[in-house]
């Protein structure tokens, strides 16, 4: 301890003696050089991320006409509003259900693909990626047609096999399910491709070792494949959760928040309040609501990922 | 513990590659058998068929009396140690070893007892809580062996378990494996391409080449009585010298005529065996250790003197290796390091003709 103290004071004590030299030394320090080289990137990030975020926070504290500071007023009003509480609930329901379904379906597809020979695999992989590649606004329009009350091809098929028509977008619960169906359809290929890559990265010998150790196919999946993929699973789920929470186009095109504002999610509601209804500060407050929720999830997920990647090869 | 029978086993991969071309092998209970041969000869394929990791294209394999052709690996009651260990990276050492027992629903206390026992045999007790990433190569190797030992299976299968280790550790782990086998006595099939590993570990060595078995026998038998030129050249290091020669009758004796007008007499007791090859081209085989300096008071019978001029001299410490070119054929001899040998100066050597071999160049089999 005593030694530490003396060395710690020695530096600053000598520094004023030759200021020019110290500055030179400062410029030559590795961390300084690293900082200077990263500066352009830091500037870009600050301009594109920090500034808009800071500005959004600033906006959310203004009144409707953006003339006076009202602190957390917008948030108070929002939390008192039944519609907004519904939006929170609907956003969570939408994002969590959709992400879970995408992850399960994506894993199942990846698993199927992984077990067909490489030659046939390519074409299937290409086909299954299509929903993800098509611009969502366009494909959602296609789905909208299929859900349309008078022309619905889905209902036509249902009727053909003797089932009654479904009010896809007309009834709140069906509308919620429809939005989730389209999101799952468009987002599953992302999970599939990530999981396929992860499956390929598990060495075959681990499965062979497990088979010899006495594992059935299921046990191999449960005790070897899934634990080996935990990092990829965490990161894809986190990423998808963020993107799905912020999803805008599907709700906007398919239901536009209806019926009776019951299918709004944060982004579509923020647009509705901020742009369509002209209350920009309150719209900013709506969109800021996602941030703490996601930040907490991200913190725990990334901490787990970090820890595991340190422990495993 | 069990015996293993391999009967007329064939392996043909897609595309028609025959990796194993009908091999027969009976392995007794408690036996330590080593499959050895050059790269690509089908050793791993054979082992993997025994393990059930590779389908058997023809013939049958029985473990402990029952044919296992259609039984999946998990029900064959075998344990395998892989070349790159194949430890589960997300499990601790303890869990790696306990995994097979857990799947077989052993109770917790029994699992603990067995893992701790194996850890004691292998001296890895202090590593049980670590993950494989935090282990050295030799430690991983031990854990992989521990995973096999705790299962107490009918058969241990090893596929080149030491080839990822450095030379010194390899020798140490070789001894370790032998020690473990002496303790647990489980029937073991061990694959390697290193003939020294094969010689030191095996009760019986199986030499394979191009998907067939060349010879099966105890190490010393393979060394002294190889059945083919391939086995003669594969077992022993440095390898046996092969010199083109002619067998001729001469003044009541049978002589071997080598290039450079060197003539060596066939020992009396072997004359009748070789007589039918008189006048024919043969291949004369002699190991470097049977081509030595002339020693005073050397009582080995059938020593034949010959003078040769080395072109390369390699002092190894405990011996000196000299290399001689006989009309395009390189031969080597092992001599006492005290003998002054230098390139270009003729050496008086002695060939121990009692240890000679003759090979029929038509069939590559020993005469
Ligand atoms: N999956 C496969 N498909 C086609 N051919 C294969 C396959 N696996 C192995 N072979 C071929 O079978 C032959 C035997 O291979 P094997 O792996 O048994 O050799 P090995 O004796 O273990 O060699 P090494 O010492 O290099 O490990 C080789 O010619 C190899 O190319
Ligand atoms: Mg091999």
mmCIF file with all atom_site columns, N, CA and C in Angstrom, chain B residues 238-270:
data_model
loop_
_atom_site.group_PDB
_atom_site.id
_atom_site.type_symbol
_atom_site.label_atom_id
_atom_site.label_alt_id
_atom_site.label_comp_id
_atom_site.label_asym_id
_atom_site.label_entity_id
_atom_site.label_seq_id
_atom_site.pdbx_PDB_ins_code
_atom_site.Cartn_x
_atom_site.Cartn_y
_atom_site.Cartn_z
_atom_site.occupancy
_atom_site.B_iso_or_equiv
_atom_site.pdbx_formal_charge
_atom_site.auth_seq_id
_atom_site.auth_comp_id
_atom_site.auth_asym_id
_atom_site.auth_atom_id
_atom_site.pdbx_PDB_model_num
ATOM 1  N N  . UNK B 1 238 ? 14.894 -47.286 -36.770 1.00 0.00 ? 238 UNK B N  1
ATOM 2  C CA . UNK B 1 238 ? 14.629 -47.064 -38.184 1.00 0.00 ? 238 UNK B CA 1
ATOM 3  C C  . UNK B 1 238 ? 14.187 -48.344 -38.888 1.00 0.00 ? 238 UNK B C  1
ATOM 4  N N  . UNK B 1 239 ? 13.557 -48.166 -40.041 1.00 0.00 ? 239 UNK B N  1
ATOM 5  C CA . UNK B 1 239 ? 12.938 -49.306 -40.711 1.00 0.00 ? 239 UNK B CA 1
ATOM 6  C C  . UNK B 1 239 ? 13.968 -50.310 -41.225 1.00 0.00 ? 239 UNK B C  1
ATOM 7  N N  . UNK B 1 240 ? 13.492 -51.539 -41.460 1.00 0.00 ? 240 UNK B N  1
ATOM 8  C CA . UNK B 1 240 ? 14.352 -52.604 -41.978 1.00 0.00 ? 240 UNK B CA 1
ATOM 9  C C  . UNK B 1 240 ? 14.925 -52.203 -43.341 1.00 0.00 ? 240 UNK B C  1
ATOM 10 N N  . UNK B 1 241 ? 16.162 -52.626 -43.585 1.00 0.00 ? 241 UNK B N  1
ATOM 11 C CA . UNK B 1 241 ? 16.769 -52.387 -44.902 1.00 0.00 ? 241 UNK B CA 1
ATOM 12 C C  . UNK B 1 241 ? 16.314 -53.468 -45.870 1.00 0.00 ? 241 UNK B C  1
ATOM 13 N N  . UNK B 1 242 ? 15.941 -53.053 -47.066 1.00 0.00 ? 242 UNK B N  1
ATOM 14 C CA . UNK B 1 242 ? 15.600 -54.017 -48.113 1.00 0.00 ? 242 UNK B CA 1
ATOM 15 C C  . UNK B 1 242 ? 16.588 -53.830 -49.257 1.00 0.00 ? 242 UNK B C  1
ATOM 16 N N  . UNK B 1 243 ? 17.296 -54.909 -49.623 1.00 0.00 ? 243 UNK B N  1
ATOM 17 C CA . UNK B 1 243 ? 18.320 -54.798 -50.668 1.00 0.00 ? 243 UNK B CA 1
ATOM 18 C C  . UNK B 1 243 ? 18.034 -55.839 -51.739 1.00 0.00 ? 243 UNK B C  1
ATOM 19 N N  . UNK B 1 244 ? 17.946 -55.430 -53.002 1.00 0.00 ? 244 UNK B N  1
ATOM 20 C CA . UNK B 1 244 ? 17.742 -56.409 -54.075 1.00 0.00 ? 244 UNK B CA 1
ATOM 21 C C  . UNK B 1 244 ? 18.927 -57.378 -54.107 1.00 0.00 ? 244 UNK B C  1
ATOM 22 N N  . UNK B 1 245 ? 18.636 -58.672 -54.248 1.00 0.00 ? 245 UNK B N  1
ATOM 23 C CA . UNK B 1 245 ? 19.718 -59.662 -54.149 1.00 0.00 ? 245 UNK B CA 1
ATOM 24 C C  . UNK B 1 245 ? 19.405 -60.863 -55.029 1.00 0.00 ? 245 UNK B C  1
ATOM 25 N N  . UNK B 1 246 ? 20.416 -61.735 -55.202 1.00 0.00 ? 246 UNK B N  1
ATOM 26 C CA . UNK B 1 246 ? 20.235 -63.010 -55.909 1.00 0.00 ? 246 UNK B CA 1
ATOM 27 C C  . UNK B 1 246 ? 20.673 -64.109 -54.975 1.00 0.00 ? 246 UNK B C  1
ATOM 28 N N  . UNK B 1 247 ? 19.941 -65.224 -55.007 1.00 0.00 ? 247 UNK B N  1
ATOM 29 C CA . UNK B 1 247 ? 20.298 -66.369 -54.181 1.00 0.00 ? 247 UNK B CA 1
ATOM 30 C C  . UNK B 1 247 ? 21.033 -67.353 -55.082 1.00 0.00 ? 247 UNK B C  1
ATOM 31 N N  . UNK B 1 248 ? 22.269 -67.754 -54.687 1.00 0.00 ? 248 UNK B N  1
ATOM 32 C CA . UNK B 1 248 ? 23.056 -68.651 -55.553 1.00 0.00 ? 248 UNK B CA 1
ATOM 33 C C  . UNK B 1 248 ? 23.659 -69.776 -54.731 1.00 0.00 ? 248 UNK B C  1
ATOM 34 N N  . UNK B 1 249 ? 23.725 -70.990 -55.355 1.00 0.00 ? 249 UNK B N  1
ATOM 35 C CA . UNK B 1 249 ? 24.494 -72.079 -54.750 1.00 0.00 ? 249 UNK B CA 1
ATOM 36 C C  . UNK B 1 249 ? 25.965 -71.817 -54.989 1.00 0.00 ? 249 UNK B C  1
ATOM 37 N N  . UNK B 1 250 ? 26.811 -72.180 -54.043 1.00 0.00 ? 250 UNK B N  1
ATOM 38 C CA . UNK B 1 250 ? 28.241 -72.009 -54.277 1.00 0.00 ? 250 UNK B CA 1
ATOM 39 C C  . UNK B 1 250 ? 29.032 -72.800 -53.275 1.00 0.00 ? 250 UNK B C  1
ATOM 40 N N  . UNK B 1 251 ? 29.885 -73.696 -53.713 1.00 0.00 ? 251 UNK B N  1
ATOM 41 C CA . UNK B 1 251 ? 30.765 -74.534 -52.910 1.00 0.00 ? 251 UNK B CA 1
ATOM 42 C C  . UNK B 1 251 ? 30.073 -75.067 -51.649 1.00 0.00 ? 251 UNK B C  1
ATOM 43 N N  . UNK B 1 252 ? 28.961 -75.792 -51.878 1.00 0.00 ? 252 UNK B N  1
ATOM 44 C CA . UNK B 1 252 ? 28.268 -76.477 -50.777 1.00 0.00 ? 252 UNK B CA 1
ATOM 45 C C  . UNK B 1 252 ? 27.489 -75.554 -49.885 1.00 0.00 ? 252 UNK B C  1
ATOM 46 N N  . UNK B 1 253 ? 27.412 -74.272 -50.246 1.00 0.00 ? 253 UNK B N  1
ATOM 47 C CA . UNK B 1 253 ? 26.654 -73.334 -49.401 1.00 0.00 ? 253 UNK B CA 1
ATOM 48 C C  . UNK B 1 253 ? 25.639 -72.599 -50.265 1.00 0.00 ? 253 UNK B C  1
ATOM 49 N N  . UNK B 1 254 ? 24.757 -71.847 -49.577 1.00 0.00 ? 254 UNK B N  1
ATOM 50 C CA . UNK B 1 254 ? 23.794 -70.996 -50.274 1.00 0.00 ? 254 UNK B CA 1
ATOM 51 C C  . UNK B 1 254 ? 24.213 -69.567 -49.955 1.00 0.00 ? 254 UNK B C  1
ATOM 52 N N  . UNK B 1 255 ? 24.393 -68.758 -51.002 1.00 0.00 ? 255 UNK B N  1
ATOM 53 C CA . UNK B 1 255 ? 24.889 -67.403 -50.765 1.00 0.00 ? 255 UNK B CA 1
ATOM 54 C C  . UNK B 1 255 ? 23.927 -66.345 -51.289 1.00 0.00 ? 255 UNK B C  1
ATOM 55 N N  . UNK B 1 256 ? 23.979 -65.218 -50.614 1.00 0.00 ? 256 UNK B N  1
ATOM 56 C CA . UNK B 1 256 ? 23.190 -64.074 -51.063 1.00 0.00 ? 256 UNK B CA 1
ATOM 57 C C  . UNK B 1 256 ? 24.138 -63.103 -51.745 1.00 0.00 ? 256 UNK B C  1
ATOM 58 N N  . UNK B 1 257 ? 23.868 -62.811 -53.028 1.00 0.00 ? 257 UNK B N  1
ATOM 59 C CA . UNK B 1 257 ? 24.714 -61.882 -53.765 1.00 0.00 ? 257 UNK B CA 1
ATOM 60 C C  . UNK B 1 257 ? 24.055 -60.519 -53.786 1.00 0.00 ? 257 UNK B C  1
ATOM 61 N N  . UNK B 1 258 ? 24.724 -59.544 -53.146 1.00 0.00 ? 258 UNK B N  1
ATOM 62 C CA . UNK B 1 258 ? 24.203 -58.175 -53.114 1.00 0.00 ? 258 UNK B CA 1
ATOM 63 C C  . UNK B 1 258 ? 24.924 -57.336 -54.153 1.00 0.00 ? 258 UNK B C  1
ATOM 64 N N  . UNK B 1 259 ? 24.436 -56.122 -54.406 1.00 0.00 ? 259 UNK B N  1
ATOM 65 C CA . UNK B 1 259 ? 25.178 -55.231 -55.310 1.00 0.00 ? 259 UNK B CA 1
ATOM 66 C C  . UNK B 1 259 ? 26.595 -55.005 -54.780 1.00 0.00 ? 259 UNK B C  1
ATOM 67 N N  . UNK B 1 260 ? 27.454 -54.454 -55.602 1.00 0.00 ? 260 UNK B N  1
ATOM 68 C CA . UNK B 1 260 ? 28.853 -54.187 -55.236 1.00 0.00 ? 260 UNK B CA 1
ATOM 69 C C  . UNK B 1 260 ? 29.620 -55.456 -54.886 1.00 0.00 ? 260 UNK B C  1
ATOM 70 N N  . UNK B 1 261 ? 29.192 -56.586 -55.475 1.00 0.00 ? 261 UNK B N  1
ATOM 71 C CA . UNK B 1 261 ? 29.879 -57.865 -55.271 1.00 0.00 ? 261 UNK B CA 1
ATOM 72 C C  . UNK B 1 261 ? 29.996 -58.293 -53.818 1.00 0.00 ? 261 UNK B C  1
ATOM 73 N N  . UNK B 1 262 ? 29.034 -57.938 -53.025 1.00 0.00 ? 262 UNK B N  1
ATOM 74 C CA . UNK B 1 262 ? 29.040 -58.398 -51.644 1.00 0.00 ? 262 UNK B CA 1
ATOM 75 C C  . UNK B 1 262 ? 28.345 -59.754 -51.606 1.00 0.00 ? 262 UNK B C  1
ATOM 76 N N  . UNK B 1 263 ? 28.964 -60.704 -50.952 1.00 0.00 ? 263 UNK B N  1
ATOM 77 C CA . UNK B 1 263 ? 28.378 -62.042 -50.846 1.00 0.00 ? 263 UNK B CA 1
ATOM 78 C C  . UNK B 1 263 ? 28.236 -62.395 -49.374 1.00 0.00 ? 263 UNK B C  1
ATOM 79 N N  . UNK B 1 264 ? 27.021 -62.776 -48.986 1.00 0.00 ? 264 UNK B N  1
ATOM 80 C CA . UNK B 1 264 ? 26.776 -63.143 -47.596 1.00 0.00 ? 264 UNK B CA 1
ATOM 81 C C  . UNK B 1 264 ? 26.245 -64.570 -47.552 1.00 0.00 ? 264 UNK B C  1
ATOM 82 N N  . UNK B 1 265 ? 26.712 -65.377 -46.606 1.00 0.00 ? 265 UNK B N  1
ATOM 83 C CA . UNK B 1 265 ? 26.267 -66.765 -46.540 1.00 0.00 ? 265 UNK B CA 1
ATOM 84 C C  . UNK B 1 265 ? 24.938 -66.906 -45.795 1.00 0.00 ? 265 UNK B C  1
ATOM 85 N N  . UNK B 1 266 ? 24.051 -67.770 -46.304 1.00 0.00 ? 266 UNK B N  1
ATOM 86 C CA . UNK B 1 266 ? 22.805 -68.066 -45.598 1.00 0.00 ? 266 UNK B CA 1
ATOM 87 C C  . UNK B 1 266 ? 23.143 -69.031 -44.465 1.00 0.00 ? 266 UNK B C  1
ATOM 88 N N  . UNK B 1 267 ? 22.671 -68.798 -43.240 1.00 0.00 ? 267 UNK B N  1
ATOM 89 C CA . UNK B 1 267 ? 22.967 -69.725 -42.144 1.00 0.00 ? 267 UNK B CA 1
ATOM 90 C C  . UNK B 1 267 ? 22.497 -71.134 -42.486 1.00 0.00 ? 267 UNK B C  1
ATOM 91 N N  . UNK B 1 268 ? 23.215 -72.106 -41.970 1.00 0.00 ? 268 UNK B N  1
ATOM 92 C CA . UNK B 1 268 ? 22.974 -73.496 -42.334 1.00 0.00 ? 268 UNK B CA 1
ATOM 93 C C  . UNK B 1 268 ? 21.520 -73.924 -42.115 1.00 0.00 ? 268 UNK B C  1
ATOM 94 N N  . UNK B 1 269 ? 20.957 -73.531 -40.937 1.00 0.00 ? 269 UNK B N  1
ATOM 95 C CA . UNK B 1 269 ? 19.609 -74.021 -40.614 1.00 0.00 ? 269 UNK B CA 1
ATOM 96 C C  . UNK B 1 269 ? 18.525 -73.435 -41.517 1.00 0.00 ? 269 UNK B C  1
ATOM 97 N N  . UNK B 1 270 ? 18.861 -72.430 -42.286 1.00 0.00 ? 270 UNK B N  1
ATOM 98 C CA . UNK B 1 270 ? 17.834 -71.833 -43.156 1.00 0.00 ? 270 UNK B CA 1
ATOM 99 C C  . UNK B 1 270 ? 17.951 -72.313 -44.598 1.00 0.00 ? 270 UNK B C  1
#
